[in-house]
XYZ file of C-alpha atoms in Angstrom:
769
model
C -139.756 -72.522 58.477
C -139.142 -75.497 60.761
C -139.457 -74.035 64.266
C -137.192 -76.785 65.528
C -134.341 -75.070 63.691
C -134.902 -71.729 65.394
C -132.499 -70.775 68.236
C -133.828 -71.435 71.714
C -134.943 -68.493 73.889
C -134.325 -69.843 77.398
C -134.678 -66.521 79.235
C -137.665 -64.903 77.432
C -138.581 -61.821 79.495
C -136.283 -62.731 82.399
C -133.673 -60.048 81.801
C -131.946 -60.654 85.148
C -131.415 -64.346 84.471
C -129.913 -63.463 81.121
C -127.734 -60.846 82.848
C -126.409 -63.459 85.267
C -125.609 -65.764 82.367
C -123.839 -63.023 80.381
C -121.635 -61.781 83.247
C -118.461 -63.833 82.887
C -114.917 -63.382 84.093
C -114.198 -60.174 86.073
C -117.634 -58.774 85.131
C -119.396 -61.450 87.166
C -118.358 -59.727 90.398
C -119.971 -56.485 89.256
C -123.420 -57.999 88.719
C -124.716 -60.853 90.889
C -128.240 -62.218 90.746
C -129.817 -64.291 93.540
C -133.326 -65.686 93.848
C -135.232 -64.910 97.082
C -138.293 -66.978 97.971
C -141.296 -65.118 99.353
C -141.928 -66.340 102.888
C -145.072 -66.671 104.963
C -147.079 -63.509 105.209
C -145.563 -62.259 101.950
C -142.235 -61.411 103.582
C -138.960 -61.197 101.667
C -135.818 -59.157 102.093
C -132.057 -58.873 102.443
C -130.495 -60.712 105.366
C -126.909 -59.323 105.300
C -125.251 -56.170 103.933
C -124.626 -56.341 100.196
C -122.888 -54.021 97.771
C -125.259 -51.817 95.718
C -128.146 -54.219 96.369
C -131.602 -53.848 94.770
C -134.669 -56.065 95.155
C -136.730 -56.961 92.080
C -139.963 -58.918 91.840
C -140.320 -61.511 89.071
C -143.366 -63.324 87.707
C -143.219 -67.088 87.804
C -146.151 -67.668 85.429
C -147.572 -65.970 82.341
C -150.406 -63.536 82.927
C -153.621 -63.437 80.953
C -155.442 -60.216 80.065
C -155.872 -59.141 83.702
C -153.059 -57.363 85.575
C -151.443 -58.468 88.839
C -151.172 -55.659 91.419
C -148.549 -55.614 94.162
C -148.755 -53.506 97.327
C -145.439 -53.452 99.218
C -144.601 -52.153 102.691
C -141.066 -51.648 103.984
C -141.084 -53.155 107.492
C -137.451 -52.457 108.416
C -135.178 -50.625 108.885
C -136.616 -47.374 110.102
C -140.274 -46.524 110.358
C -142.771 -48.677 108.484
C -143.710 -47.090 105.173
C -145.439 -48.026 101.928
C -143.316 -48.510 98.834
C -144.412 -47.515 95.362
C -147.017 -50.088 94.221
C -146.216 -52.326 91.275
C -148.503 -53.468 88.462
C -147.635 -56.397 86.232
C -149.732 -55.457 83.180
C -151.924 -57.971 81.421
C -150.133 -60.432 79.089
C -146.850 -60.040 80.973
C -144.591 -63.032 80.466
C -143.134 -65.390 83.037
C -139.766 -64.023 84.155
C -140.858 -60.392 83.825
C -139.127 -58.335 86.545
C -140.012 -54.981 88.058
C -137.907 -53.048 90.610
C -139.461 -53.459 94.070
C -136.975 -51.640 96.311
C -133.787 -49.869 95.208
C -132.269 -48.427 98.425
C -129.459 -45.878 98.477
C -126.118 -47.451 99.317
C -123.749 -46.068 101.943
C -121.456 -43.617 100.047
C -118.373 -44.756 101.949
C -118.808 -48.532 101.811
C -121.254 -48.833 98.841
C -123.177 -51.357 100.995
C -126.914 -51.698 101.453
C -128.030 -52.891 104.857
C -130.594 -55.608 105.590
C -134.268 -54.851 104.971
C -137.632 -56.658 105.114
C -140.641 -56.104 102.820
C -144.204 -57.372 103.165
C -146.111 -58.052 99.908
C -149.832 -58.142 99.210
C -150.856 -59.338 95.730
C -154.249 -58.743 94.133
C -155.311 -60.656 91.026
C -158.547 -60.910 89.030
C -160.134 -62.987 91.814
C -159.023 -60.769 94.683
C -156.192 -60.872 97.247
C -153.854 -63.883 96.930
C -152.996 -66.148 99.871
C -149.442 -67.178 100.784
C -149.436 -70.228 98.517
C -150.792 -68.260 95.573
C -148.223 -65.518 96.167
C -145.344 -67.992 96.060
C -146.814 -69.522 92.869
C -147.088 -66.099 91.250
C -143.903 -64.191 92.098
C -140.434 -64.560 93.460
C -137.854 -62.089 94.679
C -134.673 -61.416 92.724
C -131.780 -59.767 94.516
C -129.421 -57.878 92.247
C -126.083 -56.513 93.494
C -123.409 -54.445 91.818
C -123.484 -51.091 90.086
C -123.016 -52.692 86.648
C -125.952 -54.970 87.368
C -128.214 -51.982 88.083
C -127.129 -50.311 84.882
C -127.672 -53.400 82.740
C -131.103 -53.993 84.292
C -132.062 -50.434 83.427
C -130.866 -50.809 79.829
C -132.746 -54.084 79.350
C -135.971 -52.941 81.007
C -137.643 -52.107 77.679
C -137.295 -55.743 76.594
C -139.971 -56.708 79.102
C -142.463 -54.163 77.742
C -141.786 -55.106 74.138
C -142.364 -58.792 74.803
C -145.571 -58.032 76.714
C -146.872 -55.891 73.852
C -146.025 -58.654 71.370
C -148.071 -61.155 73.418
C -150.942 -58.663 73.632
C -150.903 -58.151 69.863
C -150.863 -61.890 69.310
C -153.784 -62.331 71.685
C -155.749 -59.576 69.940
C -155.642 -61.560 66.689
C -157.855 -64.325 68.079
C -161.416 -64.085 69.264
C -160.690 -66.482 72.119
C -158.134 -64.095 73.684
C -159.018 -60.635 72.320
C -160.641 -58.169 74.664
C -162.148 -54.717 74.693
C -161.527 -52.719 71.542
C -159.655 -55.604 69.910
C -162.728 -57.781 70.289
C -164.861 -54.976 68.842
C -162.607 -54.975 65.795
C -163.243 -58.689 65.292
C -166.924 -57.912 65.533
C -166.534 -55.142 62.962
C -164.868 -57.611 60.582
C -167.759 -60.011 61.025
C -170.481 -57.348 60.884
C -171.629 -58.205 64.405
C -171.714 -55.223 66.795
C -171.346 -55.359 70.567
C -174.692 -54.974 72.325
C -175.138 -51.905 74.531
C -178.454 -52.827 76.158
C -180.089 -55.978 77.449
C -183.774 -56.879 77.517
C -185.685 -57.404 80.760
C -188.899 -59.329 81.284
C -191.241 -58.110 84.001
C -193.625 -60.351 85.906
C -196.552 -58.995 83.940
C -194.865 -59.968 80.654
C -193.684 -56.492 79.780
C -190.377 -56.431 77.905
C -188.133 -53.444 78.267
C -184.452 -52.688 78.038
C -181.793 -51.409 80.393
C -178.388 -49.957 79.564
C -175.742 -52.636 80.089
C -172.828 -53.038 77.694
C -172.181 -56.618 76.708
C -169.319 -58.297 78.578
C -166.369 -59.653 76.623
C -167.254 -63.264 77.469
C -170.807 -62.890 76.171
C -169.694 -61.000 73.062
C -166.994 -63.569 72.317
C -169.575 -66.339 72.519
C -171.733 -64.651 69.852
C -168.819 -63.930 67.538
C -167.796 -67.582 67.598
C -171.038 -68.389 65.775
C -169.817 -66.469 62.713
C -166.050 -66.789 62.723
C -165.768 -70.317 61.357
C -168.111 -69.457 58.500
C -166.729 -66.047 57.532
C -163.013 -66.768 57.721
C -162.333 -70.439 56.931
C -158.854 -71.704 56.211
C -157.846 -71.903 52.567
C -158.396 -75.648 52.394
C -161.885 -75.248 53.855
C -162.686 -72.468 51.426
C -161.521 -74.567 48.485
C -163.866 -77.282 49.718
C -166.785 -74.817 49.677
C -166.025 -74.080 46.025
C -165.543 -77.759 45.219
C -167.896 -80.565 44.225
C -169.359 -80.805 47.757
C -169.885 -77.085 48.262
C -173.093 -75.023 48.140
C -172.734 -73.999 44.483
C -172.284 -77.601 43.398
C -175.286 -78.520 45.536
C -177.320 -76.146 43.356
C -176.455 -78.181 40.256
C -173.188 -76.614 39.070
C -171.069 -79.433 37.627
C -167.997 -77.364 36.691
C -164.874 -76.365 38.600
C -164.188 -73.178 40.553
C -160.702 -72.165 41.651
C -159.082 -69.461 43.770
C -155.802 -68.274 42.233
C -153.114 -66.466 44.251
C -150.029 -66.970 42.043
C -148.865 -63.343 41.974
C -146.847 -62.024 39.033
C -143.485 -60.600 40.192
C -142.548 -56.918 40.150
C -139.505 -55.752 38.200
C -137.250 -52.823 39.050
C -134.855 -50.791 36.923
C -132.449 -48.063 38.049
C -130.703 -45.361 36.024
C -127.922 -43.349 37.685
C -128.312 -39.687 36.604
C -125.631 -37.070 37.302
C -126.399 -33.327 37.125
C -123.635 -30.716 37.156
C -122.462 -27.504 35.501
C -121.280 -29.303 32.361
C -120.964 -32.832 31.041
C -117.375 -33.228 32.231
C -118.279 -32.349 35.811
C -121.392 -34.513 35.653
C -119.293 -37.464 34.523
C -116.794 -36.810 37.310
C -119.596 -36.682 39.899
C -120.903 -40.027 38.718
C -117.422 -41.507 38.601
C -116.832 -40.470 42.217
C -119.837 -42.527 43.260
C -118.735 -45.476 41.124
C -115.300 -45.281 42.754
C -116.999 -45.338 46.142
C -118.922 -48.481 45.153
C -115.768 -50.117 43.885
C -113.889 -49.259 47.076
C -116.486 -50.204 49.673
C -119.187 -52.422 48.108
C -118.412 -54.229 44.862
C -116.343 -57.354 44.335
C -113.830 -57.146 41.484
C -113.497 -60.674 40.139
C -110.468 -59.648 38.105
C -108.637 -57.729 40.809
C -108.285 -57.701 44.568
C -110.129 -56.385 47.575
C -109.277 -52.749 48.356
C -107.000 -52.788 51.430
C -108.937 -49.932 53.072
C -112.275 -51.764 53.054
C -113.262 -52.342 56.670
C -113.846 -56.053 57.136
C -113.272 -58.618 59.811
C -110.406 -60.960 59.140
C -112.871 -63.786 58.546
C -114.961 -61.806 56.034
C -111.865 -60.581 54.220
C -110.530 -64.100 53.926
C -113.879 -65.299 52.597
C -114.071 -62.609 49.915
C -110.456 -63.112 48.896
C -111.113 -66.849 48.524
C -114.219 -66.039 46.447
C -112.197 -63.805 44.104
C -109.519 -66.484 43.768
C -112.130 -69.111 42.814
C -113.678 -66.786 40.235
C -110.310 -66.093 38.662
C -109.623 -69.829 38.461
C -113.050 -71.078 37.346
C -114.543 -68.217 35.267
C -113.345 -66.853 31.943
C -113.099 -63.124 32.636
C -113.362 -61.263 29.323
C -115.278 -58.254 30.704
C -113.324 -54.970 30.548
C -114.293 -54.367 34.185
C -115.187 -57.383 36.342
C -116.551 -55.470 39.383
C -120.025 -56.550 40.487
C -122.354 -56.716 43.476
C -121.277 -59.338 46.047
C -124.432 -61.413 45.478
C -123.662 -61.579 41.754
C -120.134 -62.747 42.508
C -121.465 -65.465 44.784
C -124.000 -66.559 42.162
C -121.302 -66.776 39.514
C -119.166 -68.774 41.938
C -122.040 -71.197 42.557
C -122.517 -71.673 38.813
C -118.815 -72.334 38.228
C -118.642 -74.666 41.224
C -121.697 -76.614 40.049
C -120.293 -77.182 36.562
C -116.923 -78.196 38.003
C -118.505 -80.613 40.512
C -120.478 -82.298 37.734
C -117.351 -82.743 35.606
C -118.476 -80.313 32.895
C -115.588 -78.690 31.058
C -117.333 -75.432 30.126
C -116.432 -72.425 32.243
C -118.844 -69.502 32.650
C -117.671 -66.568 30.546
C -118.157 -63.101 32.026
C -118.732 -60.623 29.191
C -119.832 -57.493 31.039
C -120.105 -56.318 34.626
C -119.645 -52.746 35.882
C -120.039 -50.291 32.988
C -121.031 -46.735 34.043
C -120.989 -45.424 30.445
C -122.979 -48.288 28.939
C -126.346 -49.892 29.583
C -127.919 -48.353 32.759
C -128.475 -51.883 34.038
C -124.675 -52.172 34.421
C -124.028 -48.669 35.788
C -123.787 -49.709 39.454
C -122.728 -53.340 39.142
C -126.245 -54.661 39.727
C -126.187 -56.845 36.627
C -123.718 -58.934 34.658
C -123.730 -60.465 31.191
C -122.361 -63.933 30.484
C -122.069 -66.013 27.369
C -125.072 -68.367 26.971
C -124.509 -71.850 28.315
C -123.895 -74.447 25.639
C -126.752 -76.812 24.855
C -124.501 -79.746 25.776
C -123.822 -78.190 29.183
C -127.541 -77.734 29.897
C -128.213 -81.325 28.800
C -125.403 -82.629 31.031
C -126.771 -80.840 34.115
C -130.263 -82.115 33.270
C -128.939 -85.666 33.026
C -127.071 -85.282 36.359
C -130.305 -84.300 38.087
C -132.146 -87.248 36.563
C -129.491 -89.737 37.633
C -128.847 -88.144 41.051
C -125.181 -87.219 40.770
C -123.059 -87.346 43.925
C -121.809 -83.834 44.861
C -119.274 -83.842 47.696
C -118.978 -80.132 48.573
C -121.851 -79.149 50.942
C -122.375 -75.676 49.445
C -122.421 -77.017 45.878
C -124.685 -79.874 46.969
C -127.202 -77.290 48.239
C -127.159 -75.602 44.810
C -127.576 -78.971 43.089
C -130.584 -79.829 45.240
C -132.187 -76.474 44.387
C -132.280 -77.339 40.674
C -135.787 -77.689 39.230
C -135.275 -78.974 35.691
C -137.925 -78.900 32.947
C -139.182 -82.106 31.397
C -136.562 -81.879 28.650
C -133.409 -79.723 28.303
C -134.764 -78.129 25.120
C -137.800 -76.770 26.982
C -135.532 -74.077 28.474
C -132.756 -73.396 25.954
C -131.174 -70.653 28.096
C -130.806 -72.958 31.113
C -132.603 -70.405 33.301
C -133.489 -73.178 35.758
C -129.753 -73.708 36.399
C -129.008 -70.015 36.833
C -131.954 -69.414 39.192
C -130.739 -72.227 41.439
C -127.424 -70.336 41.641
C -129.194 -67.229 42.973
C -129.953 -65.190 39.839
C -133.517 -63.869 39.965
C -133.272 -62.335 36.494
C -132.196 -64.338 33.431
C -132.798 -62.400 30.223
C -131.388 -63.247 26.774
C -130.359 -59.911 25.238
C -130.194 -58.996 21.565
C -126.371 -58.902 21.756
C -126.268 -62.670 22.219
C -125.626 -62.373 25.957
C -127.469 -63.576 29.022
C -128.183 -60.673 31.350
C -128.198 -61.848 34.976
C -129.097 -60.045 38.175
C -129.694 -60.978 41.774
C -132.539 -58.432 41.727
C -135.952 -58.866 40.123
C -135.202 -56.643 37.121
C -136.879 -58.869 34.570
C -136.586 -57.359 31.093
C -137.299 -53.855 32.405
C -135.057 -51.095 31.086
C -134.901 -47.288 31.252
C -133.955 -45.162 28.246
C -132.735 -41.590 28.693
C -129.610 -39.438 28.942
C -127.813 -39.844 32.277
C -125.409 -36.851 32.206
C -127.276 -33.539 32.552
C -126.403 -29.879 33.170
C -128.861 -27.056 34.016
C -127.183 -24.550 31.707
C -127.593 -20.845 32.548
C -127.915 -19.692 36.157
C -131.420 -20.322 37.428
C -132.158 -22.644 34.527
C -133.253 -26.264 34.685
C -132.062 -29.445 33.020
C -134.884 -31.577 31.663
C -134.633 -35.131 30.458
C -137.269 -37.586 29.291
C -137.060 -41.169 30.517
C -138.987 -44.089 29.061
C -139.482 -47.541 30.570
C -140.128 -50.709 28.626
C -139.924 -54.444 28.966
C -137.289 -55.341 26.394
C -138.214 -58.409 24.302
C -135.931 -61.359 24.738
C -133.427 -62.109 21.997
C -135.229 -63.560 19.000
C -138.631 -62.291 20.138
C -140.384 -59.479 18.281
C -142.763 -58.457 21.049
C -143.172 -58.169 24.805
C -143.417 -61.194 27.070
C -147.184 -60.681 27.375
C -147.760 -60.720 23.613
C -145.245 -63.531 23.126
C -147.142 -65.606 25.690
C -150.440 -64.735 24.015
C -149.103 -65.803 20.623
C -147.847 -69.096 22.043
C -151.190 -69.854 23.682
C -153.084 -68.962 20.511
C -150.877 -71.233 18.397
C -151.375 -74.049 20.908
C -155.155 -73.652 20.865
C -155.447 -73.190 17.089
C -152.485 -74.449 15.044
C -151.912 -72.237 12.044
C -152.377 -68.924 13.856
C -149.643 -66.538 12.713
C -148.566 -62.985 13.481
C -149.597 -60.722 10.617
C -146.447 -59.382 8.956
C -148.301 -56.322 7.636
C -151.392 -55.546 9.737
C -152.238 -52.350 7.830
C -154.270 -53.950 4.963
C -156.475 -56.123 7.246
C -157.086 -53.158 9.541
C -157.993 -50.916 6.620
C -160.409 -53.533 5.254
C -162.029 -54.396 8.599
C -165.807 -54.111 8.538
C -168.646 -54.359 11.033
C -169.941 -57.901 11.630
C -173.461 -58.794 10.549
C -176.263 -59.389 13.054
C -175.659 -63.156 13.323
C -171.916 -62.707 13.865
C -172.581 -59.970 16.449
C -174.731 -62.332 18.508
C -172.067 -65.013 18.373
C -169.348 -62.524 19.394
C -171.323 -61.413 22.434
C -171.937 -65.058 23.347
C -168.174 -65.621 23.208
C -167.546 -62.608 25.483
C -165.814 -60.668 22.687
C -166.596 -57.088 21.623
C -168.522 -56.038 18.534
C -166.879 -53.141 16.650
C -169.125 -51.219 14.286
C -166.636 -48.421 13.562
C -162.959 -49.342 13.291
C -161.595 -45.850 12.699
C -161.116 -44.949 16.408
C -159.146 -48.163 16.861
C -156.995 -47.447 13.795
C -156.219 -43.974 15.172
C -155.355 -45.386 18.604
C -153.039 -48.057 17.191
C -151.091 -45.415 15.282
C -150.180 -43.760 18.591
C -149.292 -46.963 20.476
C -145.756 -48.388 20.618
C -145.156 -51.398 18.402
C -144.777 -53.778 21.343
C -148.210 -52.875 22.756
C -150.300 -54.741 20.174
C -150.220 -57.411 17.496
C -152.563 -58.877 14.916
C -152.989 -62.652 14.931
C -154.187 -63.997 11.559
C -156.456 -67.042 11.856
C -156.058 -69.961 9.422
C -158.007 -69.616 6.171
C -160.201 -72.634 6.910
C -161.121 -71.179 10.307
C -162.023 -67.826 8.692
C -164.279 -69.657 6.227
C -165.927 -71.724 8.977
C -166.621 -68.564 11.013
C -168.179 -66.877 7.995
C -170.397 -69.932 7.473
C -171.555 -69.891 11.111
C -169.884 -73.160 12.081
C -170.563 -73.775 15.805
C -167.233 -75.514 16.442
C -165.271 -72.638 14.891
C -167.110 -70.039 16.978
C -166.585 -72.135 20.096
C -162.854 -72.274 19.315
C -162.795 -68.486 18.912
C -164.324 -68.103 22.386
C -161.770 -70.523 23.845
C -159.015 -68.590 22.082
C -160.201 -65.406 23.818
C -160.058 -67.198 27.175
C -156.495 -68.355 26.451
C -155.417 -64.802 25.620
C -156.954 -63.583 28.870
C -155.039 -66.159 30.878
C -151.836 -65.099 29.122
C -152.329 -61.574 30.465
C -153.490 -59.740 27.319
C -155.729 -56.789 28.166
C -157.881 -56.731 25.030
C -158.745 -58.975 22.084
C -160.931 -57.763 19.228
C -162.034 -60.037 16.352
C -161.433 -58.504 12.945
C -163.299 -59.627 9.845
C -162.690 -58.635 6.260
C -163.575 -60.418 3.010
C -162.000 -63.890 3.154
C -159.974 -63.259 6.321
C -160.370 -63.332 10.078
C -157.925 -62.132 12.717
C -157.653 -61.166 16.368
C -156.276 -57.779 17.372
C -154.491 -58.375 20.707
C -153.377 -55.479 22.903
C -151.675 -54.946 26.252
C -153.679 -51.745 26.833
C -157.335 -50.789 26.595
C -158.622 -50.044 23.087
C -161.345 -47.608 22.025
C -164.863 -49.060 22.190
C -163.570 -52.491 23.306
C -161.721 -51.281 26.406
C -159.707 -53.886 28.321
C -162.316 -56.519 27.554
C -160.267 -59.560 28.605
C -158.974 -58.598 32.055
C -160.405 -55.160 32.798
C -156.832 -53.877 33.310
C -153.767 -52.957 31.261
C -151.162 -55.704 30.872
C -148.264 -53.509 31.969
C -147.903 -50.798 34.607
C -145.074 -48.505 35.678
C -144.413 -46.310 38.693
C -141.502 -43.857 38.864
C -139.399 -42.709 41.806
C -136.518 -40.244 42.147
C -134.037 -40.870 44.934
C -131.100 -38.569 45.820
C -127.762 -40.383 46.022
C -125.293 -37.719 47.178
C -125.609 -34.836 49.650
C -126.086 -32.164 46.975
C -129.062 -34.021 45.516
C -130.818 -34.148 48.868
C -130.313 -30.496 49.881
C -133.240 -28.112 49.153
C -132.572 -24.580 47.912
C -132.838 -21.494 50.145
C -136.524 -21.109 49.266
C -137.234 -24.752 50.074
C -137.414 -25.940 46.457
C -136.216 -29.490 45.842
C -133.227 -29.706 43.475
C -134.950 -32.182 41.158
C -138.326 -33.788 40.595
C -140.217 -36.068 38.220
C -143.194 -34.676 36.345
C -145.090 -37.990 36.309
C -145.229 -40.842 38.787
C -146.987 -43.384 36.548
C -146.990 -44.339 32.881
C -144.405 -45.536 30.423
C -142.553 -42.200 30.407
C -141.650 -39.392 32.779
C -139.524 -36.254 32.727
C -136.866 -35.243 35.217
C -136.518 -31.517 35.940
C -133.262 -30.640 37.745
C -132.433 -27.118 38.928
C -129.373 -27.968 40.986
C -126.375 -30.268 40.833
C -126.450 -33.739 42.330
C -126.475 -37.467 41.721
C -129.848 -39.198 41.482
C -131.274 -42.661 41.001
C -134.226 -42.683 38.614
C -136.112 -45.828 39.581
C -139.064 -47.433 37.838
C -141.123 -50.254 39.286
C -142.641 -52.260 36.451
C -145.268 -54.919 36.340
C -146.391 -57.352 33.662
C -149.539 -59.430 33.867
C -148.288 -62.791 32.653
C -151.264 -64.910 33.598
C -150.819 -64.796 37.371
C -152.640 -62.631 39.866
C -151.791 -59.130 41.003
C -150.240 -58.620 44.442
C -152.989 -58.423 47.071
C -155.418 -60.050 44.648
C -157.336 -63.316 44.725
C -158.843 -64.237 41.370
C -161.772 -66.587 40.915
C -161.690 -68.756 37.794
C -163.892 -71.452 36.323
C -163.077 -74.208 33.862
C -163.348 -73.756 30.100
C -166.998 -73.713 29.086
C -168.298 -73.945 32.665
C -171.380 -71.746 33.068
C -173.135 -70.629 36.247
C -176.830 -69.925 36.319
C -177.689 -66.538 37.773
C -178.847 -68.191 41.000
C -175.518 -70.029 41.275
C -173.672 -66.786 40.571
C -175.608 -65.144 43.392
C -174.602 -67.930 45.777
C -170.935 -67.623 44.731
C -170.878 -63.840 45.286
C -172.335 -64.236 48.774
C -169.705 -66.823 49.617
C -166.927 -64.571 48.377
C -168.330 -61.645 50.365
C -167.570 -63.659 53.520
C -163.877 -63.791 52.644
C -162.959 -60.199 51.996
C -159.899 -59.116 54.046
C -159.092 -55.408 54.108
C -156.752 -54.412 51.290
C -157.297 -57.626 49.298
C -159.106 -57.567 45.964
C -161.283 -60.552 45.149
C -161.345 -60.385 41.370
C -164.480 -61.915 39.855
C -164.027 -60.318 36.416
C -163.459 -63.676 34.637
C -166.595 -65.125 36.220
C -168.742 -62.091 35.413
C -167.574 -61.833 31.801
C -167.146 -65.437 30.699
C -168.992 -67.838 32.995
C -172.569 -66.641 33.674
C -175.533 -67.872 31.652
C -178.935 -66.268 31.147
C -182.115 -68.209 31.839
C -182.040 -69.650 28.334
C -178.572 -71.107 28.966
C -176.574 -68.776 26.704
C -173.356 -67.157 27.935
C -174.146 -63.559 28.858
C -171.325 -61.230 29.874
C -172.575 -59.113 32.774
C -172.206 -55.346 32.591
C -171.304 -53.513 35.849
C -174.958 -52.941 36.740
C -176.007 -56.550 36.200
C -172.882 -57.835 37.945
C -173.893 -55.999 41.139
C -177.523 -57.069 41.037
C -177.489 -59.920 43.497
C -179.117 -60.275 46.876
C -176.931 -60.185 49.945
C -177.825 -63.124 52.147
C -176.192 -61.670 55.266
C -176.807 -57.948 55.794
C -176.252 -57.209 59.497
C -177.287 -53.922 61.039
C -176.452 -52.256 64.306
C -179.032 -51.962 67.044
C -181.319 -49.030 66.418
C -180.526 -48.626 62.698
C -183.177 -49.154 60.018
C -183.687 -52.660 58.709
C -181.757 -53.445 55.512
C -183.630 -52.905 52.324
C -184.854 -55.956 50.460
C -183.791 -54.673 47.042
C -180.889 -56.248 45.200
C -177.319 -55.387 46.217
């Protein structure tokens, strides 16, 4: 974000200056703020009676880590006495105020009489002189009962801002101190020293107890910081052609990938009651609440009881009017989430501004009895955009059409078109610019849109439940899946794998009947086994466990890709180019997100069994992980759902938190949201993961691999996985130069170049890591 666009913060920690600015009109008389300069000898005070007066002390400069201490003595009226000392804590901000003297006002007149206070300030270097005092603090005289109250209410702002500065300082070695500096040392593997050596006149060396000062410790840590935690650009340079690995003779390319795949979420609204009629009524009551207070009905009007400012109401009414004029509303119920309404308005406005005649057609919106994705108005379905419309928008972007309306111009500028309109036949690039995060072609010939990241994730399961007899429980199975897009026969992972395979090897097709090739699959001979291992692909001697596993897997979890007949013949004849292509094909499938790929050979045929889950014997040989993951949550929606029974038992629970399916067990009535968080590996990285990749065919010697692992060990933030699976499996060569996938033991057998130890601990072993 451009910091120049952020609102200015002129007062910072100076709560009294902000108070003076805010007090306008009649309120200004109830809270007055005056600055009082500290005089010679540290004297400041009140010269004339003032209503409800209080003296504060304000910093005029930011403090570093050391505090500023203030000793104050009341010189008059009455006997001389010491006031409560003040401490401006380290990292306090300029403008920070603390109450110095809050005298009791006369009950009859509410006036505070004159008083004089002498200050003595002590900083890190000792007692401050008069000039230093005036440069460090100033008096602030506050009068008025409202002023005292407002100062009290705002006092926490000062502490919060100081803590924020302290946290910011703790993040940097140059300004961290104490325990924060020790934490930096822990990250770097460099401990603070607790003793120091001494050298006697006779040459004897001994030690004395003396913990290392922050300044000395910080100096040592600086030696390691720039090496261990470089910026991303610097780290890329270390992996590049001028880095240490390249200096060892590696001529390939190494990359750090951090393009995380998105999460998807699906919600199913489940109602539990004594019978189906009551369960439906309970759900309908919640839907009516949404319609009344949350949703926007594009085909109706705003409920008059919805609490809105006049400006917000006018804006929503104008939005509804535009939708009714610019969108073809054929949905039985046009209620939807406000963000969906705004997105649909942007789409209609964009087409209108570009002179395109087609109007968006709303087919479905709120539908509690239909698809769970429509049960709460979190998704809509529209008719697909015409190919001519997509081409016209594409042409407008290429020619730079002039869009007058500022809001529509912002949408137009957000468009990121593909190279050709036909590259994205759904026009998803147009819809995403309008604010729709999910664009999914459904089997019904509709485009499902949502402002949430739902992807193609869907939940199947009955949503109206009743426990039955007293003390009984209602149980319902729920299953999650990523629904294939319209016209696709498999999941997005397998569809992407098929596309990559066809691009790498034209002629690859999906086997229409995989049963015969699977039944005829046989173990490869010795020569083929060696070539498979060299390509990083598994060797299967017994196919029966895989056949049994496939019978239990859902159809969208695996596919069989038949290789062209000439490729099968070349592989059988030991053709080097064909085997090299097979290895490259495995790498393409891995980058597409497939978990496993197993070559299958039978007389006259060759194929690749591709799976999104681990397979027997082969495991998840491409990525080391399943291609899809699910996590389930159960959230109460109404009061009944969130109220435990008399014995403390929760009304409902899920039997499983992970996996494609779970079961809900409900013993009491209530309305619940069954939520599943889904994840597909589509070639990107996982959240909190950095993946290391090399170019096709690039091989590291074992010495170069050892250097790379030591470099990566220097960049290992807590909670972040540095995934070297692709390197270990597909890019390390043995001494003879042949690709050798490393097993877990071999992958960990590398020497650690930097193995720090704390003082007094045994020296690190010299064996491999």
